[in-house]
PDB file of C-alpha atoms in Angstrom:
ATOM      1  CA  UNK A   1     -34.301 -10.204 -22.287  1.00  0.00           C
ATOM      2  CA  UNK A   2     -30.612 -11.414 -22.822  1.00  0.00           C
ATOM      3  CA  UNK A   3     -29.587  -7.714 -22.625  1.00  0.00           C
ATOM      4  CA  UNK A   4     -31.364  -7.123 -19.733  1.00  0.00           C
ATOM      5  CA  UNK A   5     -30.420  -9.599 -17.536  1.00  0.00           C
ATOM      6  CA  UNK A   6     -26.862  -9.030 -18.741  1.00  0.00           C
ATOM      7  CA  UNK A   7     -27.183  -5.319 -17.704  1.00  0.00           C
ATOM      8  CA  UNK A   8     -28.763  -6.925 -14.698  1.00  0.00           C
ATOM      9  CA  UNK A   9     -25.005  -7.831 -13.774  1.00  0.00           C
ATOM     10  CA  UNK A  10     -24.268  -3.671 -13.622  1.00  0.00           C
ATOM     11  CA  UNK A  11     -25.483  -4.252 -10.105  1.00  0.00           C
ATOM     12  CA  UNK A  12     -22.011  -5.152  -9.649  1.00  0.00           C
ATOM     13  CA  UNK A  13     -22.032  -1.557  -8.655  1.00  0.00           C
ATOM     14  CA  UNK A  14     -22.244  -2.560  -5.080  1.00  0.00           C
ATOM     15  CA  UNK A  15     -18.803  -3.757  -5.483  1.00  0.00           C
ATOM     16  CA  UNK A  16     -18.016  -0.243  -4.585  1.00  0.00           C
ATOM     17  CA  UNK A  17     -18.733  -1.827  -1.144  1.00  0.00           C
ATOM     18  CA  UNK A  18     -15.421  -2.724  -1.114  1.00  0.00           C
ATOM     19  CA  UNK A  19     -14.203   0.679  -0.378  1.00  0.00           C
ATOM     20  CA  UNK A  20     -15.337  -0.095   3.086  1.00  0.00           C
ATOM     21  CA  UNK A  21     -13.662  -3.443   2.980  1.00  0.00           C
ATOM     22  CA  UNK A  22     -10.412  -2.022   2.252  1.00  0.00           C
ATOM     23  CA  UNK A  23     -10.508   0.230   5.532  1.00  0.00           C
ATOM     24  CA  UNK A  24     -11.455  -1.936   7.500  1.00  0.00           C
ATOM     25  CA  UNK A  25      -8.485  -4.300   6.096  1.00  0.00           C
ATOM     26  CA  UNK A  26      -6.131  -0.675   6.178  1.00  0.00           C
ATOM     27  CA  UNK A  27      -6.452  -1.626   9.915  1.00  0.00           C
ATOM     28  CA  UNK A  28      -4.150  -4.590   9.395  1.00  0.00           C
ATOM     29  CA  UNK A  29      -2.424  -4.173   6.266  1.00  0.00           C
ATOM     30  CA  UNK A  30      -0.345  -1.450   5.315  1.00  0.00           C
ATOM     31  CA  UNK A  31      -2.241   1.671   3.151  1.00  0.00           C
ATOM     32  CA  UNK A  32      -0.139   1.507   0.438  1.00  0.00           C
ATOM     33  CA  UNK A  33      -1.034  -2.189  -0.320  1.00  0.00           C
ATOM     34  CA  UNK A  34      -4.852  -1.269   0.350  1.00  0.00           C
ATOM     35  CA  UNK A  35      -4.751   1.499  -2.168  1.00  0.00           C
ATOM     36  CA  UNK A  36      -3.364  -1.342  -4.905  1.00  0.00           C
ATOM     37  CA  UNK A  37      -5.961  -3.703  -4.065  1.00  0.00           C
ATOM     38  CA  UNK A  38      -8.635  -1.041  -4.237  1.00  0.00           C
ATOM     39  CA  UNK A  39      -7.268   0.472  -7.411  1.00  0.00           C
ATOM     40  CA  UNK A  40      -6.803  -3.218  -9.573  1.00  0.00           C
ATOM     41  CA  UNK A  41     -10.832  -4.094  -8.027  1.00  0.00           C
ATOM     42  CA  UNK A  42     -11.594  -0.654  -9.874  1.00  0.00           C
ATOM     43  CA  UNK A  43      -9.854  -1.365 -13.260  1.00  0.00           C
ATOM     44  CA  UNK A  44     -11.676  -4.747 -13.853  1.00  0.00           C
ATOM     45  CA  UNK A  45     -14.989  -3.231 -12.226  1.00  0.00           C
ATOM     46  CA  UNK A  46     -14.447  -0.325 -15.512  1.00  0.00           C
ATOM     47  CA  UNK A  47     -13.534  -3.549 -17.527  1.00  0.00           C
ATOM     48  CA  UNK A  48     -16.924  -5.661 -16.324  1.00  0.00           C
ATOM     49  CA  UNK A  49     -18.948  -2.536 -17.725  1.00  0.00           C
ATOM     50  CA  UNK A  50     -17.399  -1.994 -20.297  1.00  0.00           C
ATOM     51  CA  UNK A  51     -17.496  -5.467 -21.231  1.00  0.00           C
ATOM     52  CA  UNK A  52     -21.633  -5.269 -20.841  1.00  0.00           C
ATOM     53  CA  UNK A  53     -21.420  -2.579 -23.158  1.00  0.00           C
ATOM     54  CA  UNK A  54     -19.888  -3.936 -25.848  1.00  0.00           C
ATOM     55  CA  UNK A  55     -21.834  -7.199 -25.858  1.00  0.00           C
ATOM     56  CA  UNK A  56     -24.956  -4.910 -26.010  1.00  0.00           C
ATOM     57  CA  UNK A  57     -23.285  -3.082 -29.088  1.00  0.00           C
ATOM     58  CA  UNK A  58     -23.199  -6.370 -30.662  1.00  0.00           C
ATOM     59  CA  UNK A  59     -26.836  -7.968 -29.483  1.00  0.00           C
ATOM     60  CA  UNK A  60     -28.614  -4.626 -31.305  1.00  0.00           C
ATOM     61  CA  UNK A  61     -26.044  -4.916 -34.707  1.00  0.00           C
ATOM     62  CA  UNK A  62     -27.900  -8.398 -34.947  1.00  0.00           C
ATOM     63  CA  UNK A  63     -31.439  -7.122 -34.194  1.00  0.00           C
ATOM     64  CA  UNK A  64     -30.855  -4.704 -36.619  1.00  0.00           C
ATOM     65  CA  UNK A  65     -30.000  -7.165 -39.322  1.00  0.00           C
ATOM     66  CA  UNK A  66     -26.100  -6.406 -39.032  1.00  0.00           C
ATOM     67  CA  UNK A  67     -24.710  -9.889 -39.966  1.00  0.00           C
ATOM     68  CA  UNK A  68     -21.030  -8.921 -40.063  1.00  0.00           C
ATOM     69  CA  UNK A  69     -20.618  -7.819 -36.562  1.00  0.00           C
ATOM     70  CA  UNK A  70     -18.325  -9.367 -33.825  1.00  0.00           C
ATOM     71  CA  UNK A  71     -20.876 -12.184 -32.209  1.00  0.00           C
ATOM     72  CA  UNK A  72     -21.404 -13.688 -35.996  1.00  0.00           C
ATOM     73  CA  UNK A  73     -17.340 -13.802 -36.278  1.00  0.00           C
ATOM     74  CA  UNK A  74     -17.397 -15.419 -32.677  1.00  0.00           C
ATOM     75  CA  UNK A  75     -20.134 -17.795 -34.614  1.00  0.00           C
ATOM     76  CA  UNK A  76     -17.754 -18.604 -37.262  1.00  0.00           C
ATOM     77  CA  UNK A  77     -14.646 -19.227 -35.249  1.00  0.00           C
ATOM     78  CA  UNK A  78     -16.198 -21.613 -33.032  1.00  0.00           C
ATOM     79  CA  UNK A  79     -17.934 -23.531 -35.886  1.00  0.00           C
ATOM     80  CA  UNK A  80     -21.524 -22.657 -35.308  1.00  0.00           C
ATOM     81  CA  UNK A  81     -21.833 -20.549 -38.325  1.00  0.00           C
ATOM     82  CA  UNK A  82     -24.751 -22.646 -39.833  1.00  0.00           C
ATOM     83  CA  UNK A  83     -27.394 -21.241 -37.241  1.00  0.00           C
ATOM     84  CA  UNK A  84     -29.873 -19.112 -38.947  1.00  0.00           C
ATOM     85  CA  UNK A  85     -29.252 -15.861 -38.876  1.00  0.00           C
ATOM     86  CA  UNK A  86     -33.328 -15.195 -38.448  1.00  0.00           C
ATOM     87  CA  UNK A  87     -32.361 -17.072 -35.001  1.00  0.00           C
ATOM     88  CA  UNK A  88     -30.329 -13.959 -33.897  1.00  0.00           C
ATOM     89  CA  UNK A  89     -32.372 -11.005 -34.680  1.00  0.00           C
ATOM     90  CA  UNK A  90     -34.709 -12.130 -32.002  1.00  0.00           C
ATOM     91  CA  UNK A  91     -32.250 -12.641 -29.476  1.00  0.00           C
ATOM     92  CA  UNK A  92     -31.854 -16.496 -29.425  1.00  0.00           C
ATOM     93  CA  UNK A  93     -27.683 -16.175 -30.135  1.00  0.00           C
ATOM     94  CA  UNK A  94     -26.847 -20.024 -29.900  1.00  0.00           C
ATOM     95  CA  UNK A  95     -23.636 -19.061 -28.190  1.00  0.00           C
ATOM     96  CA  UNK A  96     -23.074 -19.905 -24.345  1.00  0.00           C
ATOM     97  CA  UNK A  97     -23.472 -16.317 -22.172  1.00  0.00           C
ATOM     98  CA  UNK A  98     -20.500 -17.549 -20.335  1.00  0.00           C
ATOM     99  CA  UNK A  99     -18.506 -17.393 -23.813  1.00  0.00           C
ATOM    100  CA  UNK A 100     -20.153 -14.266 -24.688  1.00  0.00           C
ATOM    101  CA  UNK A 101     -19.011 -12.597 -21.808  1.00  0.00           C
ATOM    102  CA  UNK A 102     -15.464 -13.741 -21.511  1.00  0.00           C
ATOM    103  CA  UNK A 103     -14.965 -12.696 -25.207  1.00  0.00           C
ATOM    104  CA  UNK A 104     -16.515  -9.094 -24.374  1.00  0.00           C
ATOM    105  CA  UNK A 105     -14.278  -8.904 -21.875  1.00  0.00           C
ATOM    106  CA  UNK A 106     -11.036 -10.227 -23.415  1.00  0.00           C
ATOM    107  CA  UNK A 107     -11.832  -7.639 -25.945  1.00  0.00           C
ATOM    108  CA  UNK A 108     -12.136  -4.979 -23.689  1.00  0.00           C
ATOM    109  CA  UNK A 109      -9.354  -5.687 -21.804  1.00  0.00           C
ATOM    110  CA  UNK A 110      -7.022  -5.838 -24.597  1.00  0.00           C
ATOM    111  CA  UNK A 111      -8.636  -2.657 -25.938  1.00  0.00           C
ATOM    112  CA  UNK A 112      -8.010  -0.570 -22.594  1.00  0.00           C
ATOM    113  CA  UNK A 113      -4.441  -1.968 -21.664  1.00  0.00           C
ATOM    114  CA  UNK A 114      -3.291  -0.914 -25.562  1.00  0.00           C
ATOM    115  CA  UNK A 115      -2.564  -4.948 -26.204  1.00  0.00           C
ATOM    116  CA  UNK A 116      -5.141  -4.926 -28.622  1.00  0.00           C
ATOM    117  CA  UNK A 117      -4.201  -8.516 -30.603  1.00  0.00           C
ATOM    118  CA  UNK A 118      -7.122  -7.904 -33.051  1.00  0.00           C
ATOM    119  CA  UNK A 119      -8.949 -11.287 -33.332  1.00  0.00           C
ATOM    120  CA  UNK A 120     -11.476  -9.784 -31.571  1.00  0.00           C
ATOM    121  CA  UNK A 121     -11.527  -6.042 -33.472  1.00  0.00           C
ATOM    122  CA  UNK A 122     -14.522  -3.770 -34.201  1.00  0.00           C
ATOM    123  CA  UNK A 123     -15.654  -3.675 -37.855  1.00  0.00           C
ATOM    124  CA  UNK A 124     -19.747  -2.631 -37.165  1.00  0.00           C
ATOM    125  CA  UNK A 125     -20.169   2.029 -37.088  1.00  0.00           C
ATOM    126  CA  UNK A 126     -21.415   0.600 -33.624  1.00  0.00           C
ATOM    127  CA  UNK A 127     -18.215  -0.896 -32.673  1.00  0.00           C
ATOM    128  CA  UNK A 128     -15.996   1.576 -34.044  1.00  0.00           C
ATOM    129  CA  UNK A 129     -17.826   4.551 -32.219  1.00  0.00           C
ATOM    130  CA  UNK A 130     -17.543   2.448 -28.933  1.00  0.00           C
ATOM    131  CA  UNK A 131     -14.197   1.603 -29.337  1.00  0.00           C
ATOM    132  CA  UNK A 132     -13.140   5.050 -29.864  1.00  0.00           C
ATOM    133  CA  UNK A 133     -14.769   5.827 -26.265  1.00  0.00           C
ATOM    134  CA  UNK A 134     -12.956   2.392 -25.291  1.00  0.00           C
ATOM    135  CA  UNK A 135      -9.867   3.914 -26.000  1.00  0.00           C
ATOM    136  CA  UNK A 136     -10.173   6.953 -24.184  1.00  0.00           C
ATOM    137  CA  UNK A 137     -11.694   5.727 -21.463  1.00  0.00           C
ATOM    138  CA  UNK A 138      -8.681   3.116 -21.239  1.00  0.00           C
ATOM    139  CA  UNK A 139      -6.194   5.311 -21.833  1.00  0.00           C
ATOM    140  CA  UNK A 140      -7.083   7.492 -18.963  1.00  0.00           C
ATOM    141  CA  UNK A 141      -7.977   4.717 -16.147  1.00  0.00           C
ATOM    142  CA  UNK A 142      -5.035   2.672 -17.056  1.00  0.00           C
ATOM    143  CA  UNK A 143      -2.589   5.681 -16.584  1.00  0.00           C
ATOM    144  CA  UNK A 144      -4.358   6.691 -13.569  1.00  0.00           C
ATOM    145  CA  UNK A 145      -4.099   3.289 -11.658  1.00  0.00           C
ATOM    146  CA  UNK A 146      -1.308   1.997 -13.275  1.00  0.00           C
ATOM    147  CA  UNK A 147       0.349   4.789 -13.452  1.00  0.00           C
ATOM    148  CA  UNK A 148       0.694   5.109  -9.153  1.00  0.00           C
ATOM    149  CA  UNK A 149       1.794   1.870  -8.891  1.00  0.00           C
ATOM    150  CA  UNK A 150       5.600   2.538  -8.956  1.00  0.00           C
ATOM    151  CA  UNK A 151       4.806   5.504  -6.180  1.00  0.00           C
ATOM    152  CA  UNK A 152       3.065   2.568  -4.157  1.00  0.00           C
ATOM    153  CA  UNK A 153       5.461   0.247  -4.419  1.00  0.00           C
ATOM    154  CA  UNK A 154       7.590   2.890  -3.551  1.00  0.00           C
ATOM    155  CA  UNK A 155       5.723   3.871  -0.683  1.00  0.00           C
ATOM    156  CA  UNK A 156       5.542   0.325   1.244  1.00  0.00           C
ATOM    157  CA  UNK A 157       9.391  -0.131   1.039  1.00  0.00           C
ATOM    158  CA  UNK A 158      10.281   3.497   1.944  1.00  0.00           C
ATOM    159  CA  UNK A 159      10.889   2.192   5.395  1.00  0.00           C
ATOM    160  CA  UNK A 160      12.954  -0.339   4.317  1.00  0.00           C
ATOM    161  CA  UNK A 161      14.978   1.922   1.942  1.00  0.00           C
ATOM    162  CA  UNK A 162      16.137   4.311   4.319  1.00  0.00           C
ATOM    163  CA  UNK A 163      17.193   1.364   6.502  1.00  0.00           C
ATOM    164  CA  UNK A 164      19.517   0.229   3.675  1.00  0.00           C
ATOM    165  CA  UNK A 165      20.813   3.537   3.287  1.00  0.00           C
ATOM    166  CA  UNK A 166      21.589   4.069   6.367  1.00  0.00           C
ATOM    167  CA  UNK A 167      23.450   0.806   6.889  1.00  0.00           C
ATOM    168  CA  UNK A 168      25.136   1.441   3.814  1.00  0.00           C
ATOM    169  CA  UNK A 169      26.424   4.826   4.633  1.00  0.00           C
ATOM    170  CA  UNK A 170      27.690   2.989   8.588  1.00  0.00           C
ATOM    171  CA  UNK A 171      29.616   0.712   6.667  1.00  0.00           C
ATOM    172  CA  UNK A 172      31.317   3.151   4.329  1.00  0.00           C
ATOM    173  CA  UNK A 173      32.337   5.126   7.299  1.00  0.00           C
ATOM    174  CA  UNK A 174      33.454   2.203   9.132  1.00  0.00           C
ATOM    175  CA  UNK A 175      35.517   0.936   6.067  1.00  0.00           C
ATOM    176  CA  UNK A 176      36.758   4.765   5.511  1.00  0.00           C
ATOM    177  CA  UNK A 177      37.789   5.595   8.630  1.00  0.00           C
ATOM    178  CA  UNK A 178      39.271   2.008   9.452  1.00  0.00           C
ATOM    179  CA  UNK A 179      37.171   1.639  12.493  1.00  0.00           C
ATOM    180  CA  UNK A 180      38.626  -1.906  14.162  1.00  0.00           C
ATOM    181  CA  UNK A 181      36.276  -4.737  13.813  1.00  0.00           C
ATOM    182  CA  UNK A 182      34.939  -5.332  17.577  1.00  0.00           C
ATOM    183  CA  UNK A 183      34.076  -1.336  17.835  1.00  0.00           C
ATOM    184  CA  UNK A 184      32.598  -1.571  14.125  1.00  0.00           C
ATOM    185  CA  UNK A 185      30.443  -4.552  15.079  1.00  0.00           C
ATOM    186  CA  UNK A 186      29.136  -2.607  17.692  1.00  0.00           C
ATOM    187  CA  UNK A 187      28.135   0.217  15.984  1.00  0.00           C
ATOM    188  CA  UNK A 188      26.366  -2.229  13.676  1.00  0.00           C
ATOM    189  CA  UNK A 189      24.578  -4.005  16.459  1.00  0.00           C
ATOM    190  CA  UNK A 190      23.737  -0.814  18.262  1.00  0.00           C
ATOM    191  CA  UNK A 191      22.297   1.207  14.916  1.00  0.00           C
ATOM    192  CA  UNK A 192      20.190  -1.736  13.703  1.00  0.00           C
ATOM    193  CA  UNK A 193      18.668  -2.347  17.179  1.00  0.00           C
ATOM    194  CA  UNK A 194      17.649   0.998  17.791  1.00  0.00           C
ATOM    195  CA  UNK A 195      16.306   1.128  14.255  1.00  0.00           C
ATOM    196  CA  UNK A 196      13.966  -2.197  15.248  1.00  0.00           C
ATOM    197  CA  UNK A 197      12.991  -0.355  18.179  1.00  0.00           C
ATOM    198  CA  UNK A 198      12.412   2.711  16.752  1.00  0.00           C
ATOM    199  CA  UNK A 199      11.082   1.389  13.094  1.00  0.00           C
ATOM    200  CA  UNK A 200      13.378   4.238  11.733  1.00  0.00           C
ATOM    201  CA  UNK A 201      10.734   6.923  13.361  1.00  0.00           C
ATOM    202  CA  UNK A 202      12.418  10.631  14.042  1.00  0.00           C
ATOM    203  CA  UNK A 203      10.973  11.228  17.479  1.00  0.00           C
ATOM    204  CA  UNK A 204      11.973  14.880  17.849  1.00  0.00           C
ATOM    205  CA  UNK A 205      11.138  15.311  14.177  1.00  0.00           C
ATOM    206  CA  UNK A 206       7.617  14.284  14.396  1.00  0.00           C
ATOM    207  CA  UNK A 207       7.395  16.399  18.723  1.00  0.00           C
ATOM    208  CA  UNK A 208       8.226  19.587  16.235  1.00  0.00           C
ATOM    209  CA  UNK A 209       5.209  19.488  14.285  1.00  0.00           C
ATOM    210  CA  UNK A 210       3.141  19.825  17.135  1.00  0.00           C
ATOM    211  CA  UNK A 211       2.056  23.075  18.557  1.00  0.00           C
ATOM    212  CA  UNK A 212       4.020  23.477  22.475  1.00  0.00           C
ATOM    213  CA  UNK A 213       0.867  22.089  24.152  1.00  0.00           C
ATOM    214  CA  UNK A 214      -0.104  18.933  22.388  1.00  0.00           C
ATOM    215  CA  UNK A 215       4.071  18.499  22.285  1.00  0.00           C
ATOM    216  CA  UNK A 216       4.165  18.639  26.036  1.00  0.00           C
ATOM    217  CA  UNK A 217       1.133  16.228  26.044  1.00  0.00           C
ATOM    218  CA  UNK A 218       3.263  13.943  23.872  1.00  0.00           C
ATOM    219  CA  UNK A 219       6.277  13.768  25.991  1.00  0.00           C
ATOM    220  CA  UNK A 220       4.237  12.810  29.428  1.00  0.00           C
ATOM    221  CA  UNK A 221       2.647   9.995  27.373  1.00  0.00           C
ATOM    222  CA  UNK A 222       6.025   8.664  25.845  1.00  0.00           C
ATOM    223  CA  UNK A 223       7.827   9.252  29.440  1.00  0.00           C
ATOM    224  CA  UNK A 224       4.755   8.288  31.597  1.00  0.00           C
ATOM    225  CA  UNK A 225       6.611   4.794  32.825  1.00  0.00           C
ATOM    226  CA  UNK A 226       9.764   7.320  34.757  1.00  0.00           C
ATOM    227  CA  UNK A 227       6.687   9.367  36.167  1.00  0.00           C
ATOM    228  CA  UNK A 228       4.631   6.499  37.491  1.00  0.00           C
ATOM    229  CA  UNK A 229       7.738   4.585  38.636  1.00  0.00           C
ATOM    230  CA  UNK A 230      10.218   6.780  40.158  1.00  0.00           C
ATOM    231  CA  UNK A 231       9.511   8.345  43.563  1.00  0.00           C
ATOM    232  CA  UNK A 232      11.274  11.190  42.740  1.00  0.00           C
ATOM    233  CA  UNK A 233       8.232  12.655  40.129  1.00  0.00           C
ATOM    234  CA  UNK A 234       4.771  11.531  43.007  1.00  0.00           C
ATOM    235  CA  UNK A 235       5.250  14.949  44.346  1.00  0.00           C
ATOM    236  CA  UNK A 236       5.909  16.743  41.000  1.00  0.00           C
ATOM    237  CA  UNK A 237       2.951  19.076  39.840  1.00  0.00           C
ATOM    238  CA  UNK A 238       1.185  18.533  36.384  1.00  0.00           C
ATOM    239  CA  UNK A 239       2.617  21.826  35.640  1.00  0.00           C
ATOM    240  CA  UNK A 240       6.576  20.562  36.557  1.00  0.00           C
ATOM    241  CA  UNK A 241       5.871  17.424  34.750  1.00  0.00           C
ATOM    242  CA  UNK A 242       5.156  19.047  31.743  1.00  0.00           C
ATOM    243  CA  UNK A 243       8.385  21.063  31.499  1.00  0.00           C
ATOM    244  CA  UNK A 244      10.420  18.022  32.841  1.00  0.00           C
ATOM    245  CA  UNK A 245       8.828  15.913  30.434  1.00  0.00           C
ATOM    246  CA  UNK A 246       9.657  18.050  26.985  1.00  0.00           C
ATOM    247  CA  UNK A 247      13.158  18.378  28.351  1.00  0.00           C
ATOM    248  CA  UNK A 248      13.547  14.203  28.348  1.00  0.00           C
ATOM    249  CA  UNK A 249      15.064  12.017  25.498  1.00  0.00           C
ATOM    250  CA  UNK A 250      14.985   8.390  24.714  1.00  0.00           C
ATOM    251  CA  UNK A 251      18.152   6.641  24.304  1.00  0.00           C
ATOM    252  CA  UNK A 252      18.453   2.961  23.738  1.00  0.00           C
ATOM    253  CA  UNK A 253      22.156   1.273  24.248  1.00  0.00           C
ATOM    254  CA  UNK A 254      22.956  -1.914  23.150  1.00  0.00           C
ATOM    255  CA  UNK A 255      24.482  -5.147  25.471  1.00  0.00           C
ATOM    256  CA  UNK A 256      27.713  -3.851  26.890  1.00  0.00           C
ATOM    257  CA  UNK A 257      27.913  -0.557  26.088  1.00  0.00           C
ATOM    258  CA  UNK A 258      28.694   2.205  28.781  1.00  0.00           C
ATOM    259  CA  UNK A 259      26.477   4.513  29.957  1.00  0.00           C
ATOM    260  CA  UNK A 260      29.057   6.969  32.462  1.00  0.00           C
ATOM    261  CA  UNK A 261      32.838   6.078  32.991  1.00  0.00           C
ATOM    262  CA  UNK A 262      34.782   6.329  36.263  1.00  0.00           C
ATOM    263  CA  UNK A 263      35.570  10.016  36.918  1.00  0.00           C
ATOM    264  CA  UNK A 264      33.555  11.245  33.562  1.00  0.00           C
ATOM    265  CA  UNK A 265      32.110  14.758  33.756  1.00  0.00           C
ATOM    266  CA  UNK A 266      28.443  14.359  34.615  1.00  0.00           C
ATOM    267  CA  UNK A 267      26.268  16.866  32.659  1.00  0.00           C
ATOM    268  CA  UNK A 268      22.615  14.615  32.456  1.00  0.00           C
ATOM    269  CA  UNK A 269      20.760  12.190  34.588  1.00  0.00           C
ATOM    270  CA  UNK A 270      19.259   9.019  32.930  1.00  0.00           C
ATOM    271  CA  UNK A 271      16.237   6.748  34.426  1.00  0.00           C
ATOM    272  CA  UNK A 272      16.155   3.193  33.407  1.00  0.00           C
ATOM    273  CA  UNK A 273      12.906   2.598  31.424  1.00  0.00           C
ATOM    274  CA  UNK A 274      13.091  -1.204  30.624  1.00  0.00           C
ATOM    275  CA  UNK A 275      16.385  -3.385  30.651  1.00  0.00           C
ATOM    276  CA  UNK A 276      18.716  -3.893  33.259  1.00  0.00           C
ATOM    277  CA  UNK A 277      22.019  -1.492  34.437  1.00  0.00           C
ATOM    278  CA  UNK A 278      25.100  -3.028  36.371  1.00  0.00           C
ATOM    279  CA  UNK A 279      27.347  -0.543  38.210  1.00  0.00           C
ATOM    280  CA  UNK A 280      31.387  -1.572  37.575  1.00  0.00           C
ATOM    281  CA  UNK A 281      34.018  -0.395  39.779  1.00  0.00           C
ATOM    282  CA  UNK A 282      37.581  -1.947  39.026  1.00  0.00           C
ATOM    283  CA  UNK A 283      36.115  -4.856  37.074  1.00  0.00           C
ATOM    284  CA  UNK A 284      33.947  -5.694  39.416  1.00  0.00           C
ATOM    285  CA  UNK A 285      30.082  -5.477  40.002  1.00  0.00           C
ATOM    286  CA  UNK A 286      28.958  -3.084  42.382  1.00  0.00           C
ATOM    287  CA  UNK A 287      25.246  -2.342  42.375  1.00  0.00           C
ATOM    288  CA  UNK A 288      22.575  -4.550  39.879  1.00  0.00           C
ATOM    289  CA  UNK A 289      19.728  -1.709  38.717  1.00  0.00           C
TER     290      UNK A 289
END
């Protein structure tokens, strides 16, 4: 009955559930750290059954009269070796389940992360043949899910790794080129604003690998706040839209930067999206846009 109700606890197989935990959870954390979470719940789910297993191995040694196994060692080390062994063939083990668990699976655990200390160690035909499958079992999961881990990590600071190389290659121009220090802390401000705005995201990278259509579709959706606003675009056709629209880019300038100079060649016309524009003329403010 012990074994039973033990492998009773294999309904832990609804566990799995959590597979449909973790997307509903991808919806507010990032995938990478979903897939870790799902992959660590896996590994200890493989070391919960195979922690059943092994505790069965050792409940039939004794009801086969097998007095040398690892549940009468357990018996020894914790000083209850003067129970009868008659007492275990029929199942009554005087050893807490809660004990016999955790030592299954602190054995199993050690066996399938190669630690393998050895107080708890197979010695039964039993064991042995399980352990063998132990170890291959072990060896495969744990360079499976262990194995992606670096690629994960990897993953959910790529973002943040192409931001530091990108700062690091503005500063080493800055610093080659001698670029003075107020024009230099512009650049600075300007590239690391547009990177928060843009969370390092190739616009015109991502518009390519769209077919012309769903690309056109695209740029009315990302320039839909100049069509709506400006009077110049209520007349405008869906079909003129759609050829303005993949013609438009998105430019973001930083406090005090200049759009046009005085008597500059003018080859583009820009729309304000958000932000405010001031109009100079010999140091002073003409027009507030």
């Amino acid at each position: 009955s012990t074994i039973s109700s033990l492998f009773g606890a294999l309904k832990v197989v609804r566990l799995l559930r959590i597979g449909r935990v973790t997307r509903k959870l991808d919806q507010y954390l990032e995938y990478m750290a979903a897939s870790l979470l799902l992959m660590i719940a896996g590994f200890v789910l493989l070391a919960h059954w195979l922690a059943c297993v092994w505790y069965s191995v050792g409940s039939t040694d004794l009801k086969n009269g097998i007095q040398y196994g690892w549940i009468p060692r357990l018996l020894n080390d914790i000083g209850q070796s003067k129970s009868q062994p008659a007492n275990w063939t029929t199942g009554n083990i005087p050893i807490p389940r809660t004990m016999t668990y955790v030592t299954s699976l602190y054995f199993t655990l050690s066996l399938i992360t190669s630690i393998g200390f050895g107080n708890v160690s197979a010695t039964t035909f039993g064991e042995k043949l399980v352990s063998v499958v132990f170890m291959l079992i072990g060896a495969f999961g744990y360079a499976t899910i262990f194995g992606n881990v670096t690629t994960i990590f990897q993953g959910m600071y790529a973002t943040r790794s192409r931001y530091h190389d990108m700062m690091g290659s503005v500063k080493d121009f800055i610093k080659t080129h001698s670029v003075p220090k107020d024009l230099a802390e512009r650049v600075i401000d300007y590239v690391t604003s547009t990177w928060a705005i843009t969370k390092g995201i190739d616009t015109a990278k991502v518009l390519n690998y769209c077919p012309k259509d769903m690309k056109a579709d695209l740029c009315i959706h990302l320039n839909r706040m100049v069509f709506n606003e400006h009077p110049a675009f209520r007349l405008a056709s869906d079909g003129c839209l759609r050829a303005l629209a993949v013609k438009f880019s998105t430019i973001h300038t930083a406090p005090g930067d200049l759009i046009f100079h005085q008597g500059e060649s003018i080859d583009q016309l820009c729309f304000v999206v958000s932000g405010s524009l001031e109009v100079v003329q010999d140091d002073e403010i003409v027009a507030f846009l």
